[in-house]
Coordinates of C-alpha atoms in Angstrom, one line a residue:
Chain A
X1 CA 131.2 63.9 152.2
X2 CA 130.4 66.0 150.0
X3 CA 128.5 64.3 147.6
X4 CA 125.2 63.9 149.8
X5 CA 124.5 67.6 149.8
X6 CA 125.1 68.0 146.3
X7 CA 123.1 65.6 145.0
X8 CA 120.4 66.8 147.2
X9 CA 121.0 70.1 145.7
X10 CA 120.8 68.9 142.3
X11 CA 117.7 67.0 143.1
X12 CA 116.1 70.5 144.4
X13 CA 116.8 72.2 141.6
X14 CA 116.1 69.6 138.8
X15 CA 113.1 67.5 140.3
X16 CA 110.7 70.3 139.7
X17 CA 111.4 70.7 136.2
X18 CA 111.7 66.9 135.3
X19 CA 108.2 66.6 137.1
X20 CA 106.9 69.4 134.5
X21 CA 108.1 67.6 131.9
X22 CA 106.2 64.3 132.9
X23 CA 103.5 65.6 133.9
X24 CA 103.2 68.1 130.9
X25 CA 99.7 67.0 128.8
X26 CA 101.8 66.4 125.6
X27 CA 99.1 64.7 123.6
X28 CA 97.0 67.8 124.2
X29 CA 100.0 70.2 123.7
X30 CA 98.9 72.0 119.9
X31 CA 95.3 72.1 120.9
X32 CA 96.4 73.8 124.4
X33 CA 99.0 76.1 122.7
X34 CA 96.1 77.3 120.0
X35 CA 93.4 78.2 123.0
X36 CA 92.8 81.5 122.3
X37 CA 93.2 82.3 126.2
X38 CA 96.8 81.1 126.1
X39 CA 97.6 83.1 122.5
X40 CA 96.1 86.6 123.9
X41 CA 98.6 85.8 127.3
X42 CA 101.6 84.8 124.8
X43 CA 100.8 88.2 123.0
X44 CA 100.4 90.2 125.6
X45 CA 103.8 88.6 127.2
X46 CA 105.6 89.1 124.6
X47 CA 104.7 92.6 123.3
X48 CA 104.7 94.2 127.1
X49 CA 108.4 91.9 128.1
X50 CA 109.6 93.6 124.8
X51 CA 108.8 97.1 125.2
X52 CA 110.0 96.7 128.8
X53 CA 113.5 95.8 127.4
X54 CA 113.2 98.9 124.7
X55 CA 112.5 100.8 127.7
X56 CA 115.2 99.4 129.4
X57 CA 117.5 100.1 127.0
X58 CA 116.6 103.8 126.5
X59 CA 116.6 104.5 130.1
X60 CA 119.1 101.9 131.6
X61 CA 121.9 102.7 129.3
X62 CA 121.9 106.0 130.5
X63 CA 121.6 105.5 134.3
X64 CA 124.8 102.7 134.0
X65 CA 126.8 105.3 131.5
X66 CA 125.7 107.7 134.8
X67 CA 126.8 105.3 137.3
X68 CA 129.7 104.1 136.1
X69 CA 131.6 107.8 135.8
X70 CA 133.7 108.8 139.0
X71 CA 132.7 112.0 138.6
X72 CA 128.7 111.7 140.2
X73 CA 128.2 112.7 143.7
X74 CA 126.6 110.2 145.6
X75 CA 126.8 107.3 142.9
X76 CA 127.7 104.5 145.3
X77 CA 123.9 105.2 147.1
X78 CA 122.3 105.5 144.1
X79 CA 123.4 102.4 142.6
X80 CA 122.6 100.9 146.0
X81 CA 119.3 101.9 144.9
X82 CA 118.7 101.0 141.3
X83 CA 120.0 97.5 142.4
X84 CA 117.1 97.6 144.9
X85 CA 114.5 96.4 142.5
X86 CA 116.8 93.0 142.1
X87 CA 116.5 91.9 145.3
X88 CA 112.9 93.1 146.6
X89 CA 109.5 91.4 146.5
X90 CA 108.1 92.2 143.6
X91 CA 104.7 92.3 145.7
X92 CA 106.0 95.1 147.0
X93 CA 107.2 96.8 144.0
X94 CA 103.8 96.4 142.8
X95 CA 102.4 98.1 146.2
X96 CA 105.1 100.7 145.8
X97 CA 103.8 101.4 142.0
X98 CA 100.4 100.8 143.3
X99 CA 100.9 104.1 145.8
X100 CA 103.0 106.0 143.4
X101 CA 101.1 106.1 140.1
X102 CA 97.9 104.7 141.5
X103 CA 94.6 107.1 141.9
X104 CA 95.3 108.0 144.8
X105 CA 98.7 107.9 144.6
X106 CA 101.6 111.3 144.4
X107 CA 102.1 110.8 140.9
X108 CA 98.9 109.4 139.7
X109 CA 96.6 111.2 141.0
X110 CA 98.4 114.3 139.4
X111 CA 98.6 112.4 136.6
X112 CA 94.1 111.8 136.3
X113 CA 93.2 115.5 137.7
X114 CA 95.8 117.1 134.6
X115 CA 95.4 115.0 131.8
X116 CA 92.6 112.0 132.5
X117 CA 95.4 109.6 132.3
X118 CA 95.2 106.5 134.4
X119 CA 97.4 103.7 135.0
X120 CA 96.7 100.8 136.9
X121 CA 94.7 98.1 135.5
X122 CA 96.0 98.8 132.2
X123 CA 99.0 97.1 129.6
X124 CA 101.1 100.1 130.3
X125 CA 101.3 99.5 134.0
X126 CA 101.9 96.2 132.8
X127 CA 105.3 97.5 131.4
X128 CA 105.7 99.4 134.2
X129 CA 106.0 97.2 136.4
X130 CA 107.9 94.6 134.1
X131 CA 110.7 97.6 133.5
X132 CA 110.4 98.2 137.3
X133 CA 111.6 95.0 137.9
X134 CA 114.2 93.9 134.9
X135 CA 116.0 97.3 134.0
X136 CA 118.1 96.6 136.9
X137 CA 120.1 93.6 135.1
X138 CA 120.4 95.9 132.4
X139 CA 121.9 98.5 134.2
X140 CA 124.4 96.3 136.1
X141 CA 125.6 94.2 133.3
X142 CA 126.5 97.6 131.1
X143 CA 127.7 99.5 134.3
X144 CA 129.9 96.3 134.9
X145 CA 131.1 96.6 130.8
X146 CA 131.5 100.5 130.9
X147 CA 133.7 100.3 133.7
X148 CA 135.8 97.8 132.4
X149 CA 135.9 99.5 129.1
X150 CA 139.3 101.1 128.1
X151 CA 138.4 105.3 128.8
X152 CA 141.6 105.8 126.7
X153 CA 139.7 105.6 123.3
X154 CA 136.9 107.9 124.4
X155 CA 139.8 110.4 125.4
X156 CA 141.5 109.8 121.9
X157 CA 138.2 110.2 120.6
X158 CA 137.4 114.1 122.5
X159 CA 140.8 114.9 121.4
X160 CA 139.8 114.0 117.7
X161 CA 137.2 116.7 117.9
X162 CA 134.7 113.8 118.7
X163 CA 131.7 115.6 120.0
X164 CA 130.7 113.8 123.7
X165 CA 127.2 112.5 122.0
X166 CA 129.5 111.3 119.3
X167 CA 132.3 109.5 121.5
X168 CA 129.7 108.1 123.4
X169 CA 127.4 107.0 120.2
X170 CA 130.1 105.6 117.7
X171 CA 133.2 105.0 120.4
X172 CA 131.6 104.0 123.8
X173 CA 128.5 102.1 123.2
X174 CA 130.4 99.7 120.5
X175 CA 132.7 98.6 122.8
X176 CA 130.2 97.6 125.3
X177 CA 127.8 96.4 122.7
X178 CA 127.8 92.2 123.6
X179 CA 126.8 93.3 127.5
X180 CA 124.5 95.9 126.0
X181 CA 122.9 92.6 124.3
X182 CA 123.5 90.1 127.4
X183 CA 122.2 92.4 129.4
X184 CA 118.7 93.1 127.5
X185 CA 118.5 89.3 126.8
X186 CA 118.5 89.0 130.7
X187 CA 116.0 91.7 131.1
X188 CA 113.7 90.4 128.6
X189 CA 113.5 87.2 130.4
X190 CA 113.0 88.7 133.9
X191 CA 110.6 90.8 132.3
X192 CA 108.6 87.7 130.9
X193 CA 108.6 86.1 133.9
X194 CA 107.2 89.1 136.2
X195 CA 104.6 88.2 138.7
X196 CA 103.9 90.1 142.1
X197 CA 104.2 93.9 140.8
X198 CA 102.4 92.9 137.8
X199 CA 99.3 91.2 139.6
X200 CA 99.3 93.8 142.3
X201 CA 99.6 97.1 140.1
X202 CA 98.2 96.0 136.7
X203 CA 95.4 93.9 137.9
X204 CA 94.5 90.6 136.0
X205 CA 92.1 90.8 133.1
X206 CA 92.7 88.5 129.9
X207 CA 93.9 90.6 126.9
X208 CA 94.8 93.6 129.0
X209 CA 96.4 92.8 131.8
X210 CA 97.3 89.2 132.1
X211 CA 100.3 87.8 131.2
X212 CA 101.4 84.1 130.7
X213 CA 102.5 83.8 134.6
X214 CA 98.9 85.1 135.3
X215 CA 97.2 83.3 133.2
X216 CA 98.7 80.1 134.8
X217 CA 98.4 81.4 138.3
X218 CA 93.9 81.8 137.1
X219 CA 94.2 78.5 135.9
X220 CA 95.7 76.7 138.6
X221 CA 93.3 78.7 140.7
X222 CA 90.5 77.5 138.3
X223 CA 91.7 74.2 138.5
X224 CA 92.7 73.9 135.1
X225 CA 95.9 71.9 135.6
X226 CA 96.5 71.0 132.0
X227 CA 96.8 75.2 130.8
X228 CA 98.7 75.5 133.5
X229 CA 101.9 72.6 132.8
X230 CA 101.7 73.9 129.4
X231 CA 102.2 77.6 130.1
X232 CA 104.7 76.2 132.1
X233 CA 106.4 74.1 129.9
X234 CA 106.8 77.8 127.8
X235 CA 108.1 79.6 130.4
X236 CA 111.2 77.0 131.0
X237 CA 111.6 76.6 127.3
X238 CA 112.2 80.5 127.0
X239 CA 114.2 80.4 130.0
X240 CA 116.6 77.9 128.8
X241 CA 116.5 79.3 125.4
X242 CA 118.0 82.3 127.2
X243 CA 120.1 81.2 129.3
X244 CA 121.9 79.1 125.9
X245 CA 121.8 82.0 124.0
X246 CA 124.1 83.4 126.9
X247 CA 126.3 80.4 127.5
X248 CA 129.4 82.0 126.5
X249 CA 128.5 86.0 127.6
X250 CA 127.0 84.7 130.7
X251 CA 130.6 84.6 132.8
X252 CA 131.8 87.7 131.4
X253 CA 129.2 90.1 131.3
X254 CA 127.8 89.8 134.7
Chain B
X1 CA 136.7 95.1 153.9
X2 CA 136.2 96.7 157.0
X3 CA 133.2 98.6 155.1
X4 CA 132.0 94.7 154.3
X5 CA 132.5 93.8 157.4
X6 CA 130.3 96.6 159.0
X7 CA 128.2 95.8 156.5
X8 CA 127.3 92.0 157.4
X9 CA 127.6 92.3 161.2
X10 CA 124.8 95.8 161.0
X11 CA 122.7 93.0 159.0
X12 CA 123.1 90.4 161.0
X13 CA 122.0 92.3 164.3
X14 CA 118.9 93.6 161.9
X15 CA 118.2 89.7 161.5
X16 CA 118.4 89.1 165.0
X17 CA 116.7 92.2 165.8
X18 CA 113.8 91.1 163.6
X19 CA 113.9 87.7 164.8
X20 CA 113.5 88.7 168.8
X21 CA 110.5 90.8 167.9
X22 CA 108.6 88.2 165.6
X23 CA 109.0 85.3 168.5
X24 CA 108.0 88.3 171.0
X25 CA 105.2 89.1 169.5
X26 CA 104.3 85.4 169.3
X27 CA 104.6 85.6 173.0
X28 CA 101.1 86.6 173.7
X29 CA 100.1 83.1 173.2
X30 CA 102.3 82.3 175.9
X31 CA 100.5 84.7 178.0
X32 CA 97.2 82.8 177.4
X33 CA 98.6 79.8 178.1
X34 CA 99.8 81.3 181.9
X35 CA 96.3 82.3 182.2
X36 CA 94.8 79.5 181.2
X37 CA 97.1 77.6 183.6
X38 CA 93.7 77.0 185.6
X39 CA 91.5 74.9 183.1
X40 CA 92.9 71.1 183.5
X41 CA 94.6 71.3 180.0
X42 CA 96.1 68.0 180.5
X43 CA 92.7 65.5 181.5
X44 CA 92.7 62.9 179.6
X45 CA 90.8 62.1 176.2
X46 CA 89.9 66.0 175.8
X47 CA 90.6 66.8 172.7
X48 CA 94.4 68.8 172.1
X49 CA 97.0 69.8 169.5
X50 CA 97.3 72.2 166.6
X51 CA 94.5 72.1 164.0
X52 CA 95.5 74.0 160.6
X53 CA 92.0 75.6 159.2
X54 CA 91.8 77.1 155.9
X55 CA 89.4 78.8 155.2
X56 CA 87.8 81.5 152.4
X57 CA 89.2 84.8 152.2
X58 CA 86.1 85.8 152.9
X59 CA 85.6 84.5 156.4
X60 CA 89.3 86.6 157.5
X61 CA 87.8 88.2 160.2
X62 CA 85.0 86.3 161.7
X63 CA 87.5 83.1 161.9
X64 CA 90.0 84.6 163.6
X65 CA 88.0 85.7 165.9
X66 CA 86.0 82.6 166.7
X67 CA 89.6 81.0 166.8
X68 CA 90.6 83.4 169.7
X69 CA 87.6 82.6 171.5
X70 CA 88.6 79.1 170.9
X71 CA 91.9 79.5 172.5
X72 CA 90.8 80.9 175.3
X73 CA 87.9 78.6 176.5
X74 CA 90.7 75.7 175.1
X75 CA 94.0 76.6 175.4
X76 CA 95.3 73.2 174.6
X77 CA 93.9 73.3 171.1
X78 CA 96.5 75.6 168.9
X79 CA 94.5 77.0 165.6
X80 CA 96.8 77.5 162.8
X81 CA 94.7 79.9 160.0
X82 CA 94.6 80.8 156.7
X83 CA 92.7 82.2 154.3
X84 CA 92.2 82.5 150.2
X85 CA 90.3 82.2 147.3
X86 CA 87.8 78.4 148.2
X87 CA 88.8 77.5 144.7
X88 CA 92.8 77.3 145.4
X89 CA 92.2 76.0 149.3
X90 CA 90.5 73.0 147.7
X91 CA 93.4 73.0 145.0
X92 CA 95.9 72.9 148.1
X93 CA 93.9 69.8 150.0
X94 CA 93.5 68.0 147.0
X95 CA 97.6 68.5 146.2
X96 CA 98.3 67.2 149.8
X97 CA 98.8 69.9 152.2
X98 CA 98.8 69.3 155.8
X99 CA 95.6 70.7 156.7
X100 CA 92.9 69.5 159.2
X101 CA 89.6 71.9 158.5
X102 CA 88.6 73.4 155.3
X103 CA 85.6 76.0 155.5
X104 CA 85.1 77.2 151.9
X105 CA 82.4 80.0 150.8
X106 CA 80.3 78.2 148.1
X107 CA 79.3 74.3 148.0
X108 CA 80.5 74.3 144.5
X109 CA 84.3 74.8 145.8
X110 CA 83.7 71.8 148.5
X111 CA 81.9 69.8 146.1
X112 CA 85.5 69.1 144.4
X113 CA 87.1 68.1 147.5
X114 CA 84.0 65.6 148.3
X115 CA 84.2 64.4 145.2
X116 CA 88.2 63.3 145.8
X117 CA 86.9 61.6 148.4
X118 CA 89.2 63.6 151.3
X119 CA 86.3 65.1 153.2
X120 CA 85.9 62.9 157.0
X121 CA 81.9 62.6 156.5
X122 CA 80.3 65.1 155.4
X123 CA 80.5 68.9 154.8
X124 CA 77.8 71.3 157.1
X125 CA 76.7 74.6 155.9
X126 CA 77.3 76.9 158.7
X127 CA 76.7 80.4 157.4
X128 CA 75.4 81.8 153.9
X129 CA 76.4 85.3 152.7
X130 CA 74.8 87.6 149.5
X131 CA 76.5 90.0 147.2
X132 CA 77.4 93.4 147.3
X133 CA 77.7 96.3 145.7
X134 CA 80.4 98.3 147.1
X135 CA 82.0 102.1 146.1
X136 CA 84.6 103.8 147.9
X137 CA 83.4 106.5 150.6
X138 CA 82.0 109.4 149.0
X139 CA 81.2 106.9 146.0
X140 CA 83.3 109.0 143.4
X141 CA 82.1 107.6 140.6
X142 CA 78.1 108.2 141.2
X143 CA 77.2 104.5 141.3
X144 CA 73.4 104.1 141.3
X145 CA 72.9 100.5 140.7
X146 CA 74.3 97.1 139.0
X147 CA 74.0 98.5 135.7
X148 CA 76.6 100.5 136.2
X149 CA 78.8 97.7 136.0
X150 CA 78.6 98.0 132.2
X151 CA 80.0 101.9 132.2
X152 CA 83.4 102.0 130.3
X153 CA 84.3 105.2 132.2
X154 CA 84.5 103.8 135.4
X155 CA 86.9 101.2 137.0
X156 CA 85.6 97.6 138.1
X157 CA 86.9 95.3 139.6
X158 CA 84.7 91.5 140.0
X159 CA 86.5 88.4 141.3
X160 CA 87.0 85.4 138.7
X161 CA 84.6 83.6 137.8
X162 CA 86.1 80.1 139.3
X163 CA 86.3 81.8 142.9
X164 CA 83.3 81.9 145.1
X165 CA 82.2 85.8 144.5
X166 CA 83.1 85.7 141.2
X167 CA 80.7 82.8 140.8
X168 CA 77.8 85.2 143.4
X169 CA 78.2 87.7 140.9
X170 CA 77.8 85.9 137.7
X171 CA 74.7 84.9 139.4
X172 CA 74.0 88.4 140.2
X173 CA 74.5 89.7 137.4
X174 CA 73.1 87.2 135.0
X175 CA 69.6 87.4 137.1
X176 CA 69.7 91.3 136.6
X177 CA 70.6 91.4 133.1
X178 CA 73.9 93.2 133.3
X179 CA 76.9 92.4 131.2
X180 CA 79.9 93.7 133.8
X181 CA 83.0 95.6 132.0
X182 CA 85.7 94.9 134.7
X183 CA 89.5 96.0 134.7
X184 CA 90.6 93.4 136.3
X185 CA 89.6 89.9 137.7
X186 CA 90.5 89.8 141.8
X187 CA 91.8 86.8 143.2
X188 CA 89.9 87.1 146.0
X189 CA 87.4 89.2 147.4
X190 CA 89.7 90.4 150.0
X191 CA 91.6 91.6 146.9
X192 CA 88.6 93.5 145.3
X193 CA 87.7 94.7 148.5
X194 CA 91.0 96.0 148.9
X195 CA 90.9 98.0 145.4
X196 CA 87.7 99.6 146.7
X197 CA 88.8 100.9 149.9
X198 CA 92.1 102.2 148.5
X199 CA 89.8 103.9 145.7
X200 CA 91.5 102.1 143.0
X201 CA 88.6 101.0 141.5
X202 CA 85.0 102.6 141.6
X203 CA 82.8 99.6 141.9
X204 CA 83.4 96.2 142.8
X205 CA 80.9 93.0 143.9
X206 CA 82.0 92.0 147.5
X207 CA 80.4 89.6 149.7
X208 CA 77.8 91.8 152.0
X209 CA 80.0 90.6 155.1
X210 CA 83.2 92.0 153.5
X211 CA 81.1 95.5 153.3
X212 CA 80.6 95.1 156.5
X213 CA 84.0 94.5 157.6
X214 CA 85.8 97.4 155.3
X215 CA 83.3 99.9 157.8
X216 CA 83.4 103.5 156.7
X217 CA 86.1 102.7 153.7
X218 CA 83.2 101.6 151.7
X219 CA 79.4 102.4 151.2
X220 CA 77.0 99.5 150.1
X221 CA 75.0 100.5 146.8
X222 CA 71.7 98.4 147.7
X223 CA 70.6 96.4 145.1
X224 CA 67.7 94.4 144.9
X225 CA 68.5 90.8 143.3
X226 CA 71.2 90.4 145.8
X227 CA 68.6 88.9 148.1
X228 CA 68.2 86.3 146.2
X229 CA 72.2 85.5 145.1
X230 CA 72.8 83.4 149.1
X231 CA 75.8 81.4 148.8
X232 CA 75.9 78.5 151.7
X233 CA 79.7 78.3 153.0
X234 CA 80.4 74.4 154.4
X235 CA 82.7 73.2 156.6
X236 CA 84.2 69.7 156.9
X237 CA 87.3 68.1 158.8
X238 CA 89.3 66.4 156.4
X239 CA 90.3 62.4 156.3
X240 CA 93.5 62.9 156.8
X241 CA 93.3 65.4 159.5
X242 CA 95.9 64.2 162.2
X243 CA 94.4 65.7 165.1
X244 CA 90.7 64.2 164.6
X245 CA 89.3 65.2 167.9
X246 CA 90.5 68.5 167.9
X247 CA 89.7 69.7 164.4
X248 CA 86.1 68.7 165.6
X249 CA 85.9 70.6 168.3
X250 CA 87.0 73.6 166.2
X251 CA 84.0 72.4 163.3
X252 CA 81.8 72.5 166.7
X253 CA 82.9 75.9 167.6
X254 CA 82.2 77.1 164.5
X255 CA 79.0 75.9 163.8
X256 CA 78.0 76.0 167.7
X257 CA 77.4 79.2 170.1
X258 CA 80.8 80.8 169.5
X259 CA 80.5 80.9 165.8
X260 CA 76.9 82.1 165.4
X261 CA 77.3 84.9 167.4
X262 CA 80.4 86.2 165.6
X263 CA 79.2 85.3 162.7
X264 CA 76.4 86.8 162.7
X265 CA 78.1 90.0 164.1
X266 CA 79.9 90.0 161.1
X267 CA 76.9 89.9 159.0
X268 CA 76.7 86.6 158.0
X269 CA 73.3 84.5 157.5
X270 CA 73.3 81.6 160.1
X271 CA 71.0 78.6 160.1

């Protein structure tokens, strides 16, 4: 009875993937993976998904540390609301940036009158909106870790004299360390993978602005079928790379 | 678990909430078809049934209005539309998707879905369309002409170069002389149009209809090559189109009374 659906299931999930792979212009792989255009988009995709995570990391770690003490007012809705990210359109993250940080946006256009700076259409909204949308799993996989974590050695630690910089630093952070790392992996890859905010707050200009998903969203569009599989093809092979790399964390960090 | 239960039974009313109002507000249709209880919907051989028409981004406005002329004057024919970039319509007919009209805003783009042989006869031009120059109201930048295209300082936005008005304004540009320095590629032109009239960007190359259509958001910097950039939008009913008749009749409307006059309203070029 059973077996049916599943199969079904399977067939949803793996068809697609098996179809990149035949389709996939092998012979004209190393000639497609050298085009410049693909290069600057593995680059730019790998330089913005990277200082996402960094970003990630210095700001995330913080906000789960922050989240995961009983002592904040209020911290059930505000992790209602750092978890919003995870389950919204990214298209309207990047409309949410867009009005935020954009020209005429609160922030942004505070941001050009006082000091000329301007976001949108550039590879810093680019990481914007990448951190926008990954920091999330960062902050629930060490929220879940810090909570799990044995407080008794950070209280041994205060008692010791331990500063709370220090306990945190050389007693808190260790413990958590392999979500810390599953956590960022995660990011990193949702990060890579970022679409709608990106296209709809950062624009799409080669070099700048467009990353590998955009590049083989234009070359679909263009009718380049070929760039396309093969960015593709990248994009599952990172993914599964990841996902490998977190075989063993996977079940117990999340 | 009470909290959990709250929880799931406040979202399921939202669902259903949301669900109501989306088939409510789909009941206008329904009103039409009260109304147009009258015409004899149900004579035989006259043509009937839903026609799915995609057509370019471009053409948003003036095809959905000829469509609810359509349904009015035929209420047994239900139009089904949408809109994008020409180059990724003719990428979706050529992958197989159920559609029944294609109207695409350069011959270039219809060319492709000729040449897979998927077009029922051939494609007719219906309405052509130039460039333009568009700056958001006030124009905050101080765009003077097309050259300023090339100005670092300011934000542009053109379309690609694969879609219809990034194609017009190669050709613009390449007849003026100007080497653009955009900040981003649109999609669409609904998309550059969009960063204009939000003030996103300073300067962007529109069709002139899509000026028209973004009203006092925008202002038009004229500029004189445009003239001479006219880009010939065809329409065809597709071979596999499962209502023949029908998606005919909406080709007819569209290149007949209904769709010259609303085209033309919206500022296109008709023949």
């Amino acid at each position: 009875m059973l077996v049916v659906p599943a199969l079904a299931g399977l067939a949803l999930l793996l068809l697609p993937m098996a179809g990149l792979a035949w389709r996939a212009p092998w012979g004209r792989l190393p000639g497609l993976l050298t085009a410049d255009h693909v290069l600057t988009a593995l680059r730019l995709s790998l330089t913005t998904a990277t200082l996402a995570t960094v970003l990630a990391l210095i700001m995330g770690i913080p906000v789960a540390w922050m989240l995961a003490r009983d002592n904040v007012r209020g911290r059930g809705v505000l992790r209602g609301l750092v978890t919003v990210p995870l389950v919204l359109p990214p298209v309207v993250g990047g409309i949410a940036l867009l009005v935020a940080f954009g020209r005429r946006g609160v922030v942004g256009g505070w941001l050009e009158q006082t000091f000329g700076i301007n976001v949108p259409f550039t590879t810093v909204a680019v990481i914007m909106a990448q951190t926008f949308v990954a920091m999330p799993f960062l902050i629930i996989a060490v929220e879940g870790a810090l909570r799990g974590a044995d407080s008794r050695y950070d209280q041994i630690a205060a008692s010791l004299g331990a500063s709370p910089w220090t306990t945190f630093r050389r007693v808190t952070l260790p413990s958590v360390a392999p979500s810390v790392v599953a956590g960022a992996i995660l990011c990193w890859a949702r990060a890579l993978g970022e679409f709608g905010a990106t296209i709809t707050f950062a624009g799409s200009l080669p070099g700048t602005t467009r990353t590998l998903p955009l590049e083989a969203y234009a070359a679909i569009g263009a009718g380049d079928t070929d760039t396309a599989l093969v960015l593709s093809v990248i994009m599952v092979a990172v993914c599964v790379t990841v996902l490998v790399a977190l075989r063993d964390r996977w079940v117990r960090a999340l | 678990m009470t909290g959990v239960r709250t929880a799931i039974v406040v979202l399921a009313g939202v669902v259903v909430a949301l669900l109501g109002w989306s088939w409510l507000g789909g009941g206008d249709d329904g009103s039409d078809d009260a109304t147009g209880g009258d015409v004899s919907a149900d004579d035989d051989g006259r043509p009937a049934g839903t026609v799915t028409v995609l057509a370019a981004a471009s053409l948003t406005e003036s095809f959905t209005q000829i469509s609810d002329e359509l349904a009015r004057s035929h209420p047994e024919i239900e139009i089904v539309l949408s809109f994008g970039p020409s180059s990724q319509l003719v990428e979706q007919v050529l992958a197989g998707a159920p559609v029944d009209v294609l109207a695409t805003a350069d011959m270039a783009t219809m060319a492709k879905a000729a040449d897979a042989g998927v077009l029922d006869g051939e494609a007719t031009v219906f309405a052509a369309n130039t460039p333009a120059l568009v700056v958001p109201a006030g124009n905050p930048g101080g765009v003077a002409g097309l050259s300023d295209l090339e100005r670092e300082d300011l934000r542009v936005a053109v379309c690609e170069p694969h879609v219809p008005c990034g194609a017009a304004a190669e050709r613009l540009t390449t007849l003026a002389g100007v080497e653009p320095v955009p900040d981003t590629l649109a999609t669409d032109v609904k998309e550059a149009l969009a960063l204009v009239t939000l003030g996103e960007v300073d300067v962007a190359l529109v069709f002139h209809t899509d000026a028209v259509s973004a009203g006092e958001a925008v202002e038009v910097v004229p500029v004189e090559e445009a003239e001479s950039v006219v880009n010939d939008y065809p329409v065809a009913v597709l071979e596999r189109a499962r209502q023949p008749a029908a998606a005919r009749a909406v080709v007819e409307a569209v290149t007949g009374e209904i769709g010259r006059r609303v085209l033309t309203e919206s500022g296109f070029l008709v023949p």
